mmCIF file of C-alpha atoms in Angstrom:
data_model
loop_
_atom_site.group_PDB
_atom_site.id
_atom_site.type_symbol
_atom_site.label_atom_id
_atom_site.label_comp_id
_atom_site.label_asym_id
_atom_site.label_seq_id
_atom_site.Cartn_x
_atom_site.Cartn_y
_atom_site.Cartn_z
ATOM 1 C CA MET V 1 0.000 0.000 0.000
ATOM 2 C CA ARG V 2 2.845 2.392 0.821
ATOM 3 C CA GLY V 3 4.440 1.727 -2.569
ATOM 4 C CA PHE V 4 1.128 2.412 -4.305
ATOM 5 C CA LYS V 5 0.726 5.703 -2.429
ATOM 6 C CA ARG V 6 4.297 6.698 -3.299
ATOM 7 C CA PHE V 7 3.577 6.015 -6.979
ATOM 8 C CA VAL V 8 0.226 7.859 -6.956
ATOM 9 C CA GLY V 9 1.884 10.892 -5.383
ATOM 10 C CA SER V 10 4.805 10.915 -7.794
ATOM 11 C CA PRO V 11 5.364 13.590 -10.472
ATOM 12 C CA PHE V 12 5.227 10.817 -13.099
ATOM 13 C CA ALA V 13 1.739 9.652 -12.022
ATOM 14 C CA LEU V 14 0.486 13.237 -11.897
ATOM 15 C CA ALA V 15 1.836 14.026 -15.367
ATOM 16 C CA ALA V 16 0.628 10.734 -16.871
ATOM 17 C CA SER V 17 -2.892 11.022 -15.428
ATOM 18 C CA GLY V 18 -3.067 14.670 -16.518
ATOM 19 C CA LEU V 19 -2.044 13.792 -20.078
ATOM 20 C CA VAL V 20 -4.563 10.942 -20.259
ATOM 21 C CA LEU V 21 -7.351 13.234 -19.042
ATOM 22 C CA ALA V 22 -6.354 16.029 -21.438
ATOM 23 C CA ALA V 23 -6.242 13.584 -24.371
ATOM 24 C CA PHE V 24 -9.629 12.180 -23.387
ATOM 25 C CA MET V 25 -11.188 15.636 -23.239
ATOM 26 C CA ALA V 26 -9.600 16.750 -26.503
ATOM 27 C CA PHE V 27 -10.145 13.655 -28.631
ATOM 28 C CA VAL V 28 -12.824 11.423 -27.066
ATOM 29 C CA LEU V 29 -15.475 13.736 -25.602
ATOM 30 C CA PRO V 30 -16.193 15.395 -28.985
ATOM 31 C CA LEU V 31 -16.714 12.031 -30.740
ATOM 32 C CA PRO V 32 -20.281 11.555 -32.027
ATOM 33 C CA ASP V 33 -20.253 7.998 -30.628
ATOM 34 C CA PHE V 34 -19.840 9.529 -27.184
ATOM 35 C CA SER V 35 -21.255 13.059 -27.051
ATOM 36 C CA GLY V 36 -23.985 12.332 -29.576
ATOM 37 C CA ALA V 37 -25.072 9.054 -28.007
ATOM 38 C CA ILE V 38 -25.806 10.447 -24.550
ATOM 39 C CA VAL V 39 -28.248 13.059 -25.905
ATOM 40 C CA ALA V 40 -31.680 12.000 -27.141
ATOM 41 C CA GLY V 41 -33.181 13.234 -30.387
ATOM 42 C CA ASP V 42 -35.137 15.880 -28.469
ATOM 43 C CA GLY V 43 -31.938 17.211 -26.857
ATOM 44 C CA SER V 44 -32.512 15.706 -23.401
ATOM 45 C CA ALA V 45 -29.664 14.098 -21.463
ATOM 46 C CA PHE V 46 -28.943 12.761 -17.986
ATOM 47 C CA ASP V 47 -25.237 13.569 -17.799
ATOM 48 C CA LEU V 48 -25.231 17.265 -18.615
ATOM 49 C CA ASP V 49 -27.716 18.906 -16.229
ATOM 50 C CA PHE V 50 -27.036 19.497 -12.535
ATOM 51 C CA SER V 51 -30.350 18.015 -11.446
ATOM 52 C CA TYR V 52 -33.785 16.867 -12.583
ATOM 53 C CA THR V 53 -36.904 15.353 -11.041
ATOM 54 C CA VAL V 54 -38.042 11.729 -11.181
ATOM 55 C CA ALA V 55 -40.765 12.737 -13.655
ATOM 56 C CA GLU V 56 -38.157 14.446 -15.834
ATOM 57 C CA ALA V 57 -35.958 11.344 -15.624
ATOM 58 C CA PHE V 58 -38.804 9.230 -17.012
ATOM 59 C CA GLU V 59 -39.395 11.774 -19.787
ATOM 60 C CA ARG V 60 -35.713 11.802 -20.720
ATOM 61 C CA ALA V 61 -35.563 8.016 -20.802
ATOM 62 C CA ALA V 62 -38.649 7.853 -23.007
ATOM 63 C CA ALA V 63 -37.054 10.311 -25.462
ATOM 64 C CA PHE V 64 -34.496 7.661 -26.483
ATOM 65 C CA GLU V 65 -35.935 5.439 -29.192
ATOM 66 C CA GLY V 66 -34.821 2.385 -31.104
ATOM 67 C CA ALA V 67 -31.135 2.532 -32.031
ATOM 68 C CA GLU V 68 -30.663 5.496 -29.684
ATOM 69 C CA LYS V 69 -31.189 3.171 -26.713
ATOM 70 C CA ALA V 70 -28.416 0.823 -27.824
ATOM 71 C CA ALA V 71 -26.077 3.732 -28.588
ATOM 72 C CA PHE V 72 -26.808 5.248 -25.157
ATOM 73 C CA ALA V 73 -25.925 2.019 -23.353
ATOM 74 C CA ARG V 74 -22.829 1.479 -25.505
ATOM 75 C CA ALA V 75 -21.541 5.006 -24.835
ATOM 76 C CA HIS V 76 -22.061 4.683 -21.076
ATOM 77 C CA TRP V 77 -20.286 1.352 -20.816
ATOM 78 C CA THR V 78 -17.340 2.165 -23.060
ATOM 79 C CA TRP V 79 -16.254 5.823 -23.248
ATOM 80 C CA ASP V 80 -18.285 6.978 -20.238
ATOM 81 C CA LEU V 81 -16.897 4.104 -18.219
ATOM 82 C CA ALA V 82 -13.341 5.189 -19.040
ATOM 83 C CA TYR V 83 -13.948 8.916 -18.505
ATOM 84 C CA PRO V 84 -14.715 8.750 -14.745
ATOM 85 C CA LEU V 85 -11.679 6.514 -14.314
ATOM 86 C CA ALA V 86 -9.528 9.073 -16.160
ATOM 87 C CA TYR V 87 -10.599 12.129 -14.183
ATOM 88 C CA GLY V 88 -10.772 10.118 -10.952
ATOM 89 C CA ALA V 89 -7.156 9.000 -11.391
ATOM 90 C CA PHE V 90 -6.066 12.567 -12.101
ATOM 91 C CA PHE V 91 -7.785 13.994 -9.010
ATOM 92 C CA LEU V 92 -6.405 11.209 -6.810
ATOM 93 C CA CYS V 93 -2.868 11.805 -8.115
ATOM 94 C CA ALA V 94 -3.186 15.596 -7.851
ATOM 95 C CA TRP V 95 -4.447 15.573 -4.265
ATOM 96 C CA THR V 96 -1.895 12.957 -3.187
ATOM 97 C CA PHE V 97 0.969 14.815 -4.884
ATOM 98 C CA ALA V 98 0.052 18.144 -3.239
ATOM 99 C CA LEU V 99 -0.739 16.810 0.231
ATOM 100 C CA GLU V 100 2.444 14.724 0.385
ATOM 101 C CA ARG V 101 4.404 17.923 -0.192
ATOM 102 C CA LEU V 102 2.324 20.174 2.050
ATOM 103 C CA ALA V 103 1.938 17.778 4.995
ATOM 104 C CA PRO V 104 4.122 14.691 4.389
ATOM 105 C CA GLY V 105 3.210 11.684 6.500
ATOM 106 C CA SER V 106 0.203 13.420 8.059
ATOM 107 C CA ARG V 107 -3.205 11.892 8.570
ATOM 108 C CA ALA V 108 -4.645 14.394 6.073
ATOM 109 C CA ALA V 109 -2.150 13.276 3.429
ATOM 110 C CA ARG V 110 -3.150 9.662 4.045
ATOM 111 C CA ILE V 111 -6.935 10.094 4.094
ATOM 112 C CA LEU V 112 -8.041 13.179 2.128
ATOM 113 C CA PRO V 113 -6.957 11.997 -1.354
ATOM 114 C CA TRP V 114 -9.373 9.068 -1.108
ATOM 115 C CA LEU V 115 -12.301 11.514 -0.967
ATOM 116 C CA THR V 116 -11.709 12.075 -4.683
ATOM 117 C CA VAL V 117 -12.947 8.538 -5.366
ATOM 118 C CA ALA V 118 -16.505 9.742 -4.657
ATOM 119 C CA ALA V 119 -16.764 11.669 -7.946
ATOM 120 C CA PRO V 120 -16.171 8.746 -10.328
ATOM 121 C CA LEU V 121 -18.277 6.445 -8.128
ATOM 122 C CA PHE V 122 -21.276 8.787 -8.324
ATOM 123 C CA ASP V 123 -20.688 9.154 -12.076
ATOM 124 C CA LEU V 124 -20.685 5.385 -12.548
ATOM 125 C CA ALA V 125 -23.833 5.108 -10.406
ATOM 126 C CA GLU V 126 -25.499 7.708 -12.622
ATOM 127 C CA ASN V 127 -24.435 5.778 -15.741
ATOM 128 C CA ALA V 128 -25.825 2.520 -14.369
ATOM 129 C CA ALA V 129 -29.121 4.064 -13.283
ATOM 130 C CA ALA V 130 -29.617 5.982 -16.531
ATOM 131 C CA SER V 131 -28.751 2.912 -18.624
ATOM 132 C CA VAL V 132 -31.333 0.769 -16.816
ATOM 133 C CA LEU V 133 -33.952 3.522 -17.051
ATOM 134 C CA VAL V 134 -33.431 4.057 -20.779
ATOM 135 C CA ALA V 135 -33.426 0.305 -21.451
ATOM 136 C CA LEU V 136 -36.740 -0.137 -19.604
ATOM 137 C CA ALA V 137 -38.461 3.007 -20.953
ATOM 138 C CA PRO V 138 -41.327 3.714 -21.109
ATOM 139 C CA ALA V 139 -41.786 1.586 -17.966
ATOM 140 C CA ARG V 140 -42.239 3.604 -14.768
ATOM 141 C CA GLU V 141 -42.677 0.911 -12.150
ATOM 142 C CA GLY V 142 -40.434 -1.550 -10.314
ATOM 143 C CA LEU V 143 -36.803 -1.461 -11.390
ATOM 144 C CA ALA V 144 -37.445 1.557 -13.633
ATOM 145 C CA ALA V 145 -38.774 3.553 -10.668
ATOM 146 C CA PHE V 146 -35.740 2.574 -8.569
ATOM 147 C CA ALA V 147 -33.370 3.547 -11.413
ATOM 148 C CA ALA V 148 -35.085 6.925 -11.822
ATOM 149 C CA ARG V 149 -34.734 7.724 -8.108
ATOM 150 C CA ALA V 150 -31.097 6.558 -8.154
ATOM 151 C CA ALA V 151 -30.294 8.757 -11.165
ATOM 152 C CA VAL V 152 -31.957 11.778 -9.517
ATOM 153 C CA VAL V 153 -29.644 11.352 -6.510
ATOM 154 C CA ALA V 154 -26.472 10.339 -8.373
ATOM 155 C CA THR V 155 -26.409 13.185 -10.910
ATOM 156 C CA PRO V 156 -26.211 16.174 -8.521
ATOM 157 C CA ALA V 157 -23.973 14.153 -6.185
ATOM 158 C CA LYS V 158 -21.600 13.618 -9.118
ATOM 159 C CA TRP V 159 -21.475 17.315 -9.970
ATOM 160 C CA VAL V 160 -20.939 18.363 -6.351
ATOM 161 C CA ALA V 161 -18.153 15.786 -5.940
ATOM 162 C CA VAL V 162 -16.457 16.776 -9.221
ATOM 163 C CA ALA V 163 -16.626 20.469 -8.274
ATOM 164 C CA ALA V 164 -15.177 19.685 -4.827
ATOM 165 C CA CYS V 165 -12.346 17.648 -6.380
ATOM 166 C CA PHE V 166 -11.514 20.435 -8.813
ATOM 167 C CA ALA V 167 -11.716 23.172 -6.166
ATOM 168 C CA GLY V 168 -9.601 21.082 -3.805
ATOM 169 C CA ALA V 169 -6.922 20.591 -6.451
ATOM 170 C CA VAL V 170 -6.845 24.341 -7.189
ATOM 171 C CA VAL V 171 -6.554 25.211 -3.478
ATOM 172 C CA LEU V 172 -3.858 22.599 -2.826
ATOM 173 C CA PHE V 173 -1.714 23.671 -5.777
ATOM 174 C CA ALA V 174 -2.209 27.330 -4.872
ATOM 175 C CA ALA V 175 -0.921 26.465 -1.391
ATOM 176 C CA LEU V 176 2.076 24.697 -2.944
ATOM 177 C CA GLY V 177 2.782 27.739 -5.089
ATOM 178 C CA ALA V 178 2.463 30.118 -2.131
ATOM 179 C CA ARG V 179 4.850 27.996 -0.081
ATOM 180 C CA ALA V 180 7.390 27.958 -2.916
ATOM 181 C CA LEU V 181 7.187 31.765 -3.182
ATOM 182 C CA ARG V 182 7.672 32.166 0.576
ATOM 183 C CA ARG V 183 10.704 29.889 0.487
ATOM 184 C CA ARG V 184 12.183 31.774 -2.431
ATOM 185 C CA ALA V 185 11.604 35.105 -0.676
ATOM 186 C CA GLY V 186 13.120 33.710 2.538
ATOM 187 C CA SER V 187 16.221 32.387 0.808
ATOM 188 C CA ALA V 188 16.695 35.663 -1.086
ATOM 189 C CA GLY V 189 16.477 37.770 2.060
ATOM 190 C CA GLY V 190 18.240 35.441 4.544
ATOM 191 C CA PRO V 191 21.893 35.372 5.624
ATOM 192 C CA GLY V 192 24.132 35.207 2.603
ATOM 193 C CA GLY V 193 21.181 35.811 0.286
ATOM 194 C CA ARG V 194 20.380 38.788 -1.872
ATOM 195 C CA ARG V 195 18.569 41.651 -0.257
ATOM 196 C CA ALA V 196 16.294 44.087 -2.040
#
């Protein structure tokens, strides 16, 4: 476990996960097989709005017809399965990298990075719920009703978790930058250093 944490917090893991995420966003997200498949013919989608009601979830599911249903499921269990893993890995590496340098060996450095796992988990839960709902549409009872309620919870939870991961990464790297500036200012003004 210690070796895994050392790897996840390494500059190599941070750079590699960042490049994978950037490549995914630049080359995969715009693909019609991905972006086009998650939006119904009437323009409705589960993934793109912050929230919706159970009734709206049923309406969105019913908007997918015929081949759209198969394309929706295929997109969510190929590209949209890989995407949460890509951004989840980046956030985990970014938080671990920053915390290991800000508070090495601390409890925060050991525990806080694992909070980033929530975002991809909620995203995958949303994908599963939406896939079941679309597959069963226009049904509104039983498993379809459960999937609609699950999607209604998972979607805003995903967005909140993703926003928290992003904000956390910005704050942590800002703190790293501020510390580096303080050290540079201290070394420039200390004994034997240059003075303004």
